[in-house]
PDB file of C-alpha atoms in Angstrom:
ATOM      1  CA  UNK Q   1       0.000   0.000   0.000  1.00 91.00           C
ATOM      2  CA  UNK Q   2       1.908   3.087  -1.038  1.00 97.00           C
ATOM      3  CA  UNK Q   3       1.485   6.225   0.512  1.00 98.00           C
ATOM      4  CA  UNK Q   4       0.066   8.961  -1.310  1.00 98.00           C
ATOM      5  CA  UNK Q   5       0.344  12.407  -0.860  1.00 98.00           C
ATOM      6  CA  UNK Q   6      -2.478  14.537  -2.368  1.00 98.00           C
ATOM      7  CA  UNK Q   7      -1.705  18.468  -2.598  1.00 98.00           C
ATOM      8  CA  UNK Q   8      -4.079  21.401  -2.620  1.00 98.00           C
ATOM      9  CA  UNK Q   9      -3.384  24.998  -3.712  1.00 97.00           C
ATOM     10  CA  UNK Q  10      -6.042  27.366  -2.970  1.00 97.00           C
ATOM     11  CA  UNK Q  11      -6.601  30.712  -2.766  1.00 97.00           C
ATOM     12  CA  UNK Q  12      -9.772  32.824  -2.115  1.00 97.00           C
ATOM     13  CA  UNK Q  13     -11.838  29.890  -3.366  1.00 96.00           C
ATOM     14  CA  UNK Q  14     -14.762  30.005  -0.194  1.00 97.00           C
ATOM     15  CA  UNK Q  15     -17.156  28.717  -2.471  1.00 96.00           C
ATOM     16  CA  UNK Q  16     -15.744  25.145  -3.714  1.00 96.00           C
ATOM     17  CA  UNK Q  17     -12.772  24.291  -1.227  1.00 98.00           C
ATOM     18  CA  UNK Q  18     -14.947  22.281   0.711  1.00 98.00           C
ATOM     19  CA  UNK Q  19     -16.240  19.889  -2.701  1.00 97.00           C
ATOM     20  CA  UNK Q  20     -12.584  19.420  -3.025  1.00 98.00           C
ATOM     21  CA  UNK Q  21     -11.608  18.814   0.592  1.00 98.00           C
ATOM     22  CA  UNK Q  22     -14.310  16.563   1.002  1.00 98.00           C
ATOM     23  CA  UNK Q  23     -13.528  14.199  -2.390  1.00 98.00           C
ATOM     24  CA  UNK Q  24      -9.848  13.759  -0.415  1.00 98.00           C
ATOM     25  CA  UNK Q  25     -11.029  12.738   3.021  1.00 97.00           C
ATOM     26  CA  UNK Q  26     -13.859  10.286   2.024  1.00 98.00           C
ATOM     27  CA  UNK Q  27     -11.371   8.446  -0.086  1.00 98.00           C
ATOM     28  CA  UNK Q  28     -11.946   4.732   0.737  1.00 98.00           C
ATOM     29  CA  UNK Q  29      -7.906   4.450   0.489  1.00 97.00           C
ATOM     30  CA  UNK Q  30      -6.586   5.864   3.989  1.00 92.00           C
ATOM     31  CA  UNK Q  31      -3.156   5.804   3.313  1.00 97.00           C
ATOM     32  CA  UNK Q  32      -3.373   9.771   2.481  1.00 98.00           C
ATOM     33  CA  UNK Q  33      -1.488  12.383   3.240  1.00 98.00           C
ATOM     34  CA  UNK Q  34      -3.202  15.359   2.801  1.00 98.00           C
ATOM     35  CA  UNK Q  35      -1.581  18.572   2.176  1.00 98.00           C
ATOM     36  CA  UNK Q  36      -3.171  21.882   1.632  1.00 98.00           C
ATOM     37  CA  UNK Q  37      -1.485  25.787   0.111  1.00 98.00           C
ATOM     38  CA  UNK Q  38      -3.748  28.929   1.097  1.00 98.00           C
ATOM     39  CA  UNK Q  39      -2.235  31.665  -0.361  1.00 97.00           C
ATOM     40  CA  UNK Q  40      -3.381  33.712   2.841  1.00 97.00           C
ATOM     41  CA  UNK Q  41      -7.271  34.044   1.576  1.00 97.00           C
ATOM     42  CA  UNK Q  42      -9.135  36.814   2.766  1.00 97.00           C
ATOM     43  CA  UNK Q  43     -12.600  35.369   1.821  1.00 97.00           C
ATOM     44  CA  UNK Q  44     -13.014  32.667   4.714  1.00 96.00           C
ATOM     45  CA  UNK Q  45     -11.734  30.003   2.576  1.00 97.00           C
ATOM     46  CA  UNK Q  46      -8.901  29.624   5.484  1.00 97.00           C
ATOM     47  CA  UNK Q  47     -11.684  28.789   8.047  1.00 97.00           C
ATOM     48  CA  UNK Q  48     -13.361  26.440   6.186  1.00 98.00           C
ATOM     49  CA  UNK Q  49      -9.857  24.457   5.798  1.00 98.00           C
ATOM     50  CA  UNK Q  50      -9.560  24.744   9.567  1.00 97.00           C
ATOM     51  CA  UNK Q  51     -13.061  22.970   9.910  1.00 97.00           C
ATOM     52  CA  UNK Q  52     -11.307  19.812   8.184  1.00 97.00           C
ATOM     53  CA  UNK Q  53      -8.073  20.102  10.289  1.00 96.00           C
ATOM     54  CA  UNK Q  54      -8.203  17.071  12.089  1.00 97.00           C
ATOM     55  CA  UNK Q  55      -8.642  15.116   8.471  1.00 97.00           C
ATOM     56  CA  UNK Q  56      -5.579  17.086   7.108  1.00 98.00           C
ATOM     57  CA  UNK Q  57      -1.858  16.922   7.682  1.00 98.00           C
ATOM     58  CA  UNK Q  58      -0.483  19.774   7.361  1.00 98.00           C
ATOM     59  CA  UNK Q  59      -1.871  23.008   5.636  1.00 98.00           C
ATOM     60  CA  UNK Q  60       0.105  26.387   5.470  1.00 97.00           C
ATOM     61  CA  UNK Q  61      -1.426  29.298   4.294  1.00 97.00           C
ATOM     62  CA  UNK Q  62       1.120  32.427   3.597  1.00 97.00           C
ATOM     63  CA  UNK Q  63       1.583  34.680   0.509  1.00 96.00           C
ATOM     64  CA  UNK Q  64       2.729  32.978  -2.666  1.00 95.00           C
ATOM     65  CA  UNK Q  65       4.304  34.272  -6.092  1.00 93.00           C
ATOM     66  CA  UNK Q  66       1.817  32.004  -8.160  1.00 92.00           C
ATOM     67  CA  UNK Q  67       0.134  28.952  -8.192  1.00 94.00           C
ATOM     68  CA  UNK Q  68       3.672  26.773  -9.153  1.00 97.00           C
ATOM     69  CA  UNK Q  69       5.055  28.422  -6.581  1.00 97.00           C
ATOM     70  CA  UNK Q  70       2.707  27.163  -4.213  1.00 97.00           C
ATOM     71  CA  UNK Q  71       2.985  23.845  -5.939  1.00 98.00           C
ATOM     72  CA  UNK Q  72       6.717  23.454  -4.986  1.00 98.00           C
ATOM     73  CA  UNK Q  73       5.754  24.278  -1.606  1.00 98.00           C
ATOM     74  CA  UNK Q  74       3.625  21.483  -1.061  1.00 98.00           C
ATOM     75  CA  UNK Q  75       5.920  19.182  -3.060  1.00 98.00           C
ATOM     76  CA  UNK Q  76       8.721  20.309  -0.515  1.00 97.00           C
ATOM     77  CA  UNK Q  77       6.506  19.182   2.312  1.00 98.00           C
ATOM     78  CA  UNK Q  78       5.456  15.979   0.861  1.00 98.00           C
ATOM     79  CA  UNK Q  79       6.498  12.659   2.229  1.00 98.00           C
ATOM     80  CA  UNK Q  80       4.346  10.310   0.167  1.00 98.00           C
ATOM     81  CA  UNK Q  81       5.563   7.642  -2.435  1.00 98.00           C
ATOM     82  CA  UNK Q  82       3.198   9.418  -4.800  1.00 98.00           C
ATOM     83  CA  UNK Q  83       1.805  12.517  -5.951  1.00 98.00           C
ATOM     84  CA  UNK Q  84      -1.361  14.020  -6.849  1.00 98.00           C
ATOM     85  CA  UNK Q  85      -2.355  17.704  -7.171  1.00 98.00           C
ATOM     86  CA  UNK Q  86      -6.478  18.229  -6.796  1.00 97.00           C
ATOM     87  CA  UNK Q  87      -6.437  22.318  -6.685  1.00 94.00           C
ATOM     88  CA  UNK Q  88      -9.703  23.964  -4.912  1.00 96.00           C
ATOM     89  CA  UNK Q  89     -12.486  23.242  -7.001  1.00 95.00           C
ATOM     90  CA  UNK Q  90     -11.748  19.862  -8.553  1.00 96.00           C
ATOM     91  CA  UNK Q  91     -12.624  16.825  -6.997  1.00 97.00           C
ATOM     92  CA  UNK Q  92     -10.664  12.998  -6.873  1.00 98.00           C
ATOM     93  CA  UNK Q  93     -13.947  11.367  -9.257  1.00 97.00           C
ATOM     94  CA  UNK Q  94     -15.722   9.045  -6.546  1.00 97.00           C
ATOM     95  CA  UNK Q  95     -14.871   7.627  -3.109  1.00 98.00           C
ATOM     96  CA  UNK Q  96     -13.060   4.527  -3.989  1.00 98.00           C
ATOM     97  CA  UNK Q  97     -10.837   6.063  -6.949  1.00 98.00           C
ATOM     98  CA  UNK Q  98      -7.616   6.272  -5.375  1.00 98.00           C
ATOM     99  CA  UNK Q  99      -8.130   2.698  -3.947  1.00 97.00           C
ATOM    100  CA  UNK Q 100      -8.713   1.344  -7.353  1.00 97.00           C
ATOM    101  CA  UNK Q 101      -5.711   3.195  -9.049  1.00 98.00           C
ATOM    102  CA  UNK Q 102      -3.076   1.383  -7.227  1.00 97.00           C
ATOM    103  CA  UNK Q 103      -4.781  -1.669  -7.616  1.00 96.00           C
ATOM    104  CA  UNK Q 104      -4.806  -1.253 -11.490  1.00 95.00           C
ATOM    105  CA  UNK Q 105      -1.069  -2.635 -11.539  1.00 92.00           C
ATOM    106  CA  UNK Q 106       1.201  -2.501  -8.169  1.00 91.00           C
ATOM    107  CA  UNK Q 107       4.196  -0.560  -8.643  1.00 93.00           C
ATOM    108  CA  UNK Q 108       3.978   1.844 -11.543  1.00 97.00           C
ATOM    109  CA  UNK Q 109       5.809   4.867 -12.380  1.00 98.00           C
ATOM    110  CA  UNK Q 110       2.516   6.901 -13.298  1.00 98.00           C
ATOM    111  CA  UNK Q 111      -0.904   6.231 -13.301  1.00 98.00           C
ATOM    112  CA  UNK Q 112      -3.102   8.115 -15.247  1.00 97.00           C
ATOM    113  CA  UNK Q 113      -6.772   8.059 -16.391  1.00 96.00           C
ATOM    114  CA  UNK Q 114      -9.735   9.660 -17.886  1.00 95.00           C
ATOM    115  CA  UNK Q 115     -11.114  13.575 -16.469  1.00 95.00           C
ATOM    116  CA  UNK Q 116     -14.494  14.910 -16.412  1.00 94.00           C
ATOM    117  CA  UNK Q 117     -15.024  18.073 -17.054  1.00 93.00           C
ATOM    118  CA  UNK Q 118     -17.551  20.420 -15.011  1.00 94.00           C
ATOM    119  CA  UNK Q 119     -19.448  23.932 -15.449  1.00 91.00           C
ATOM    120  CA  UNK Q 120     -18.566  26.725 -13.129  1.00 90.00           C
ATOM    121  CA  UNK Q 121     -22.186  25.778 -11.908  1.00 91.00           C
ATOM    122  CA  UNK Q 122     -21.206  21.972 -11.154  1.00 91.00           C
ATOM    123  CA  UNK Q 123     -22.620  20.762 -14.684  1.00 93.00           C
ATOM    124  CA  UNK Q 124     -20.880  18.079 -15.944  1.00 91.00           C
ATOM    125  CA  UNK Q 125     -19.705  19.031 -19.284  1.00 90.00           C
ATOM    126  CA  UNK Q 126     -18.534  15.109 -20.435  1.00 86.00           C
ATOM    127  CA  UNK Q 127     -15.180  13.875 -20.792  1.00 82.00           C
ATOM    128  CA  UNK Q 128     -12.165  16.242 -21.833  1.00 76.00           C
ATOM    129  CA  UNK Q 129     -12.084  17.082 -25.566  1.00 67.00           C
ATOM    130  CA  UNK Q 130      -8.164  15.954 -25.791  1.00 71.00           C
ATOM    131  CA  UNK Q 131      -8.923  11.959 -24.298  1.00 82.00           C
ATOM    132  CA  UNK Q 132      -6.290  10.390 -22.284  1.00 89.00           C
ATOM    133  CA  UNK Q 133      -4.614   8.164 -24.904  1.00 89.00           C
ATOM    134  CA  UNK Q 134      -4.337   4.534 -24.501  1.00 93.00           C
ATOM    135  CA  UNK Q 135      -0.738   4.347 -24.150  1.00 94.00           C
ATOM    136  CA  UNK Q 136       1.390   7.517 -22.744  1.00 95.00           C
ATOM    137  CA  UNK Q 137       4.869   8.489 -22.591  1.00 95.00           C
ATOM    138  CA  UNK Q 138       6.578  11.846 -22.662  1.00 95.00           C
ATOM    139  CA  UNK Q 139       6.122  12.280 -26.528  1.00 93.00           C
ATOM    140  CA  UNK Q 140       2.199  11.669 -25.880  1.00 92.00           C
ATOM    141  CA  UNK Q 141       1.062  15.343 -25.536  1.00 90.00           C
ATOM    142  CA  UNK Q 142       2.570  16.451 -29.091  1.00 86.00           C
ATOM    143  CA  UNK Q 143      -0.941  16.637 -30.273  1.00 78.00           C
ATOM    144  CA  UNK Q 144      -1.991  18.539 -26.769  1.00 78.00           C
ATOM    145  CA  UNK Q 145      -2.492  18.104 -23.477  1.00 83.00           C
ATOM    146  CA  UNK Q 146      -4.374  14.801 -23.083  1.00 85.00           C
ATOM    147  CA  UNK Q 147      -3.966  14.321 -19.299  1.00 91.00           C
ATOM    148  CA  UNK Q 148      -5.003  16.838 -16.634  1.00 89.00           C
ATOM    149  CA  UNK Q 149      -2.407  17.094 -13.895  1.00 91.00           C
ATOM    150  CA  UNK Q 150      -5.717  16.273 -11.452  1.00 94.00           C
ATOM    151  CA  UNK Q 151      -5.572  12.662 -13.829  1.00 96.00           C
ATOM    152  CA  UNK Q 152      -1.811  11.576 -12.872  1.00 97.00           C
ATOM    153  CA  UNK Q 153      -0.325  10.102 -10.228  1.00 98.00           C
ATOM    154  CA  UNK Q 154       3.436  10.059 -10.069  1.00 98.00           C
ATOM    155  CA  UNK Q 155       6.142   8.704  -7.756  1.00 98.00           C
ATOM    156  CA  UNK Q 156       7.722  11.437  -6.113  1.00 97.00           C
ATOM    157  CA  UNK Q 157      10.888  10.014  -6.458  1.00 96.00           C
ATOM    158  CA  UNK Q 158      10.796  10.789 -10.394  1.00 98.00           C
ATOM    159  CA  UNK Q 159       9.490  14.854  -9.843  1.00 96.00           C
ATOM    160  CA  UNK Q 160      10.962  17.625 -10.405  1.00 95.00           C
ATOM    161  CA  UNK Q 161      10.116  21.091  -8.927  1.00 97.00           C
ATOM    162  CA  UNK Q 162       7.609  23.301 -11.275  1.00 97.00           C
ATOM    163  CA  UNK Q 163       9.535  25.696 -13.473  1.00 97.00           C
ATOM    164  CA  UNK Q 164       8.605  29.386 -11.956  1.00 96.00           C
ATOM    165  CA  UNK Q 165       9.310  30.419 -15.758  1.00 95.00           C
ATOM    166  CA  UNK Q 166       6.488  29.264 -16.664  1.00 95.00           C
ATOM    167  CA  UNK Q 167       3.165  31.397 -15.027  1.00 93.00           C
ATOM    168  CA  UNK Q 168       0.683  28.925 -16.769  1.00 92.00           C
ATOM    169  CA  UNK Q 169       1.384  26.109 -18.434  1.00 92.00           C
ATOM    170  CA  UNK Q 170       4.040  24.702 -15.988  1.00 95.00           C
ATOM    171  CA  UNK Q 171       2.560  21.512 -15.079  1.00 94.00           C
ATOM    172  CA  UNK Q 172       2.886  20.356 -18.885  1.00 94.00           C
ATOM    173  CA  UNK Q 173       6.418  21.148 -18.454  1.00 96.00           C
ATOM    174  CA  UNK Q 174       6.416  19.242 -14.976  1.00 97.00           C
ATOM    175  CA  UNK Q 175       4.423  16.189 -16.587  1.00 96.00           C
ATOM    176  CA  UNK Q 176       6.552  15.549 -19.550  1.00 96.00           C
ATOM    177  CA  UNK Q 177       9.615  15.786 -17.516  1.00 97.00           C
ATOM    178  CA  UNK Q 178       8.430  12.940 -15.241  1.00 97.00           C
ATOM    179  CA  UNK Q 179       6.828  11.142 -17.786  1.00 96.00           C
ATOM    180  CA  UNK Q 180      10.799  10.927 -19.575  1.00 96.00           C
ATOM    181  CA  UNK Q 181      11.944   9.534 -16.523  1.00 97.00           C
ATOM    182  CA  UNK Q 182       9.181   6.867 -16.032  1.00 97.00           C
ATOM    183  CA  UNK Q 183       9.612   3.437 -17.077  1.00 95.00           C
ATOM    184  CA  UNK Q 184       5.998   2.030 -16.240  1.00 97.00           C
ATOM    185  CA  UNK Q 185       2.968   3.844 -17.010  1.00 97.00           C
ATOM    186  CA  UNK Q 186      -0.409   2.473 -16.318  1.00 97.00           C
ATOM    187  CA  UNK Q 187      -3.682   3.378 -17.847  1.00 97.00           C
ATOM    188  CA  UNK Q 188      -6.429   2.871 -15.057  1.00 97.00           C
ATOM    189  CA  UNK Q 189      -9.201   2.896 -17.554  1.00 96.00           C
ATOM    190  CA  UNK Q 190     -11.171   4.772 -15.506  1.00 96.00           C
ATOM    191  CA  UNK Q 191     -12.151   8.131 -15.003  1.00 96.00           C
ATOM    192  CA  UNK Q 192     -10.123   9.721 -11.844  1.00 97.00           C
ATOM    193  CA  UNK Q 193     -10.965  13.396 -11.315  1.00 97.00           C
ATOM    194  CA  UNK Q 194     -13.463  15.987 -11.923  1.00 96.00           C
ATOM    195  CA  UNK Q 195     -12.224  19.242 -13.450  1.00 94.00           C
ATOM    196  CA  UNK Q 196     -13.534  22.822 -13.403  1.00 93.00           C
ATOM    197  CA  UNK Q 197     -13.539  24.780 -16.058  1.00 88.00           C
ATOM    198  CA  UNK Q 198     -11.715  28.532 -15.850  1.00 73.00           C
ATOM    199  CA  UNK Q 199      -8.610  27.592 -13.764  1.00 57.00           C
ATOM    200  CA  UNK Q 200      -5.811  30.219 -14.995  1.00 51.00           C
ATOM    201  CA  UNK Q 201      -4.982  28.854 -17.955  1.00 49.00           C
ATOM    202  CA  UNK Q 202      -8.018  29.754 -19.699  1.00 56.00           C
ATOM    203  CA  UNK Q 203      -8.432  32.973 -17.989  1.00 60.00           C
ATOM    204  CA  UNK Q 204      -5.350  33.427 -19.441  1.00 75.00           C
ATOM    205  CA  UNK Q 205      -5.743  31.816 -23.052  1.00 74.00           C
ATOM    206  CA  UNK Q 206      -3.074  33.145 -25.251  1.00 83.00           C
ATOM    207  CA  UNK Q 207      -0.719  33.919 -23.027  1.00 87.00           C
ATOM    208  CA  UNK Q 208      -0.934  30.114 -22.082  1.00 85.00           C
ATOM    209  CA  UNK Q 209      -1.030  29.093 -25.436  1.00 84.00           C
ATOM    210  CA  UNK Q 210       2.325  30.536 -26.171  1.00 89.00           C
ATOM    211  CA  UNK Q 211       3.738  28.832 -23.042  1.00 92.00           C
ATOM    212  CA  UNK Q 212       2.260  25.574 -24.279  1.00 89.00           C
ATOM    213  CA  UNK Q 213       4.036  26.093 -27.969  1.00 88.00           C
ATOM    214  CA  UNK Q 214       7.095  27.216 -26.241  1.00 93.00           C
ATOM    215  CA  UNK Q 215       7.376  24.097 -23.823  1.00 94.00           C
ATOM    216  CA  UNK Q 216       6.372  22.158 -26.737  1.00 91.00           C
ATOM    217  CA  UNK Q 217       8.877  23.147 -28.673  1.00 92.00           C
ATOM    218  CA  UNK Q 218      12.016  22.450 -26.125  1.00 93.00           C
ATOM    219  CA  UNK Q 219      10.611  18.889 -26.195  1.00 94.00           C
ATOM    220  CA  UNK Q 220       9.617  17.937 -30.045  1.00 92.00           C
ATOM    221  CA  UNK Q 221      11.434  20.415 -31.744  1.00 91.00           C
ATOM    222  CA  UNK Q 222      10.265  23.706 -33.610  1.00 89.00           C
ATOM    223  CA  UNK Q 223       9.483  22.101 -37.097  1.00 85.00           C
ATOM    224  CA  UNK Q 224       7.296  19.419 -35.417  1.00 76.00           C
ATOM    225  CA  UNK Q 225       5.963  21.506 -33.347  1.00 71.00           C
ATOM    226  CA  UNK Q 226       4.784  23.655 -36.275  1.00 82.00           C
ATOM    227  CA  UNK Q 227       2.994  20.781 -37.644  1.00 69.00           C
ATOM    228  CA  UNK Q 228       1.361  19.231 -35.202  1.00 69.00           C
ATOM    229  CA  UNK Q 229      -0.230  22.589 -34.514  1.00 65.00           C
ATOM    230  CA  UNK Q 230      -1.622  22.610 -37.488  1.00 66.00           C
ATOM    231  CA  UNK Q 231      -3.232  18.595 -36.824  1.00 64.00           C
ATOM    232  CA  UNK Q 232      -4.374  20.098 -33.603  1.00 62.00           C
ATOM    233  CA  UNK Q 233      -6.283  22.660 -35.508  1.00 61.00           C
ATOM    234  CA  UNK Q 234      -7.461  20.388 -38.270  1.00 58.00           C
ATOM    235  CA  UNK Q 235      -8.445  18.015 -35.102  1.00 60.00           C
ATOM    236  CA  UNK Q 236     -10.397  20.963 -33.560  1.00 58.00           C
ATOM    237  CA  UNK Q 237     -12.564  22.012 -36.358  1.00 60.00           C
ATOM    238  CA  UNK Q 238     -13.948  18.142 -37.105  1.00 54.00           C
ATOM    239  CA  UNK Q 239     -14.317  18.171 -33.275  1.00 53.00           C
ATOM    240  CA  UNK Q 240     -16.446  20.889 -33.439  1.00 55.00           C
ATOM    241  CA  UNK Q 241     -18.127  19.756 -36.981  1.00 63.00           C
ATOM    242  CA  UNK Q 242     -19.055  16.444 -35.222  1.00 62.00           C
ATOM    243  CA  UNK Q 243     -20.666  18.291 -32.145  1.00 57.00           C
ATOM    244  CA  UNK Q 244     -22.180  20.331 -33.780  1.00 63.00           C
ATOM    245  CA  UNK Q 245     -24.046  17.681 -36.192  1.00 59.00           C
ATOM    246  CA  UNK Q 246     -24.435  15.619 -33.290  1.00 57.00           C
ATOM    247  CA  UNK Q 247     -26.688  18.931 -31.798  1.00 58.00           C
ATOM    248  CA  UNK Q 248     -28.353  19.049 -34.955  1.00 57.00           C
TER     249      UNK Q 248
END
């Protein structure tokens, strides 16, 4: 039974904190360490962690320079075999999820699966438009970003800390990196985590989007890169052609 350290970054999130903190301590799996980063919230989202104290095992809550930098601090203070990031306003997917991930094959490098997204309502919205693929490695998100950080679990001993250079599209960056050091990845076949829509990175779309080419492009080279833009784009408009006949 490994131990798994699951990592929350939050900050001025009153409304949702508790969905999140709540998906974590009902976890059927009780070998959890659970870890949460306020960014010193002004909006009572800090009291509502404190309700959950006893269920938590360590939570700091102090000014940060960004959400990776919050990131590392948790990392820094984790002590688990594995890792997992659920951020305020996501949730782990049911109550025996983590259970059932480490029983999908004992020992892996990485486990990933399947996200659902939601509505800032709580809507669900259906699975992710970029699927998680049936087979992933580090050359796997070429064609975009097919696992959510909330849909991977890796062994800490394989992590590096988030790049600060990067304000919002480091944990691509972070996930490739691990994924090149990995030797065994497992596919749960399952879906894992719930997701809500408007973190950063789409409040911040282009600026994000350049990141993404940019990190892209240290990995698969420029020329590549180039081109499998241009299958993402073809891959977007028959996404979008398909959905839309399906509406029809």
């Amino acid at each position: 039974m490994p131990k798994l350290s699951v990592i929350t970054i939050v900050y001025n999130n009153v409304r949702d904190i508790e969905r999140t903190i709540k998906s974590v301590v009902n976890q059927s799996y009780k070998k959890i360490e659970y870890i949460i980063i306020d960014g010193k919230s002004t909006d009572g989202t800090f009291e509502v962690v404190q309700q959950y104290k006893n269920h938590i095992t360590k939570i700091i809550s102090e000014p940060d320079r960004g959400i990776y930098d919050a990131m590392n601090k948790g990392l820094k203070l984790a002590t688990g075999d594995y890792i997992l990031f659920m951020n305020s306003g996501d949730e782990i997917y049911d109550e025996h999820t983590v259970e059932e991930v480490f029983e999908t094959s004992p020992g892996a490098d990485i486990y990933y699966g399947e996200t659902e997204m939601y509505s800032d309502d709580w809507k669900s919205l259906g699975r992710r438009r970029h699927e998680a693929p049936e087979e992933f490695d580090w050359t796997s998100f070429k064609y975009g970003m097919n696992i959510s950080h909330q849909a991977i679990y890796v062994r800490k001993n394989i992590i590096s800390p988030f790049n600060l250079n990067y304000k919002y599209s480091s944990d691509i960056d972070w996930i490739i990196k691990a994924a090149k050091k990995a030797s065994n990845i497992v596919n749960t076949h399952r879906y894992v985590a719930k997701y809500l829509i408007g973190g950063m990175s789409k409040k911040k779309h282009l600026a994000s989007l350049k990141e993404r080419f940019t990190i892209f492009t240290k990995y698969y080279g420029l020329l590549p890169n180039i081109f499998n833009h241009f299958v993402i784009a073809v891959n977007i408009i028959f996404y979008f052609m398909r959905h839309r006949k399906t509406n029809d």
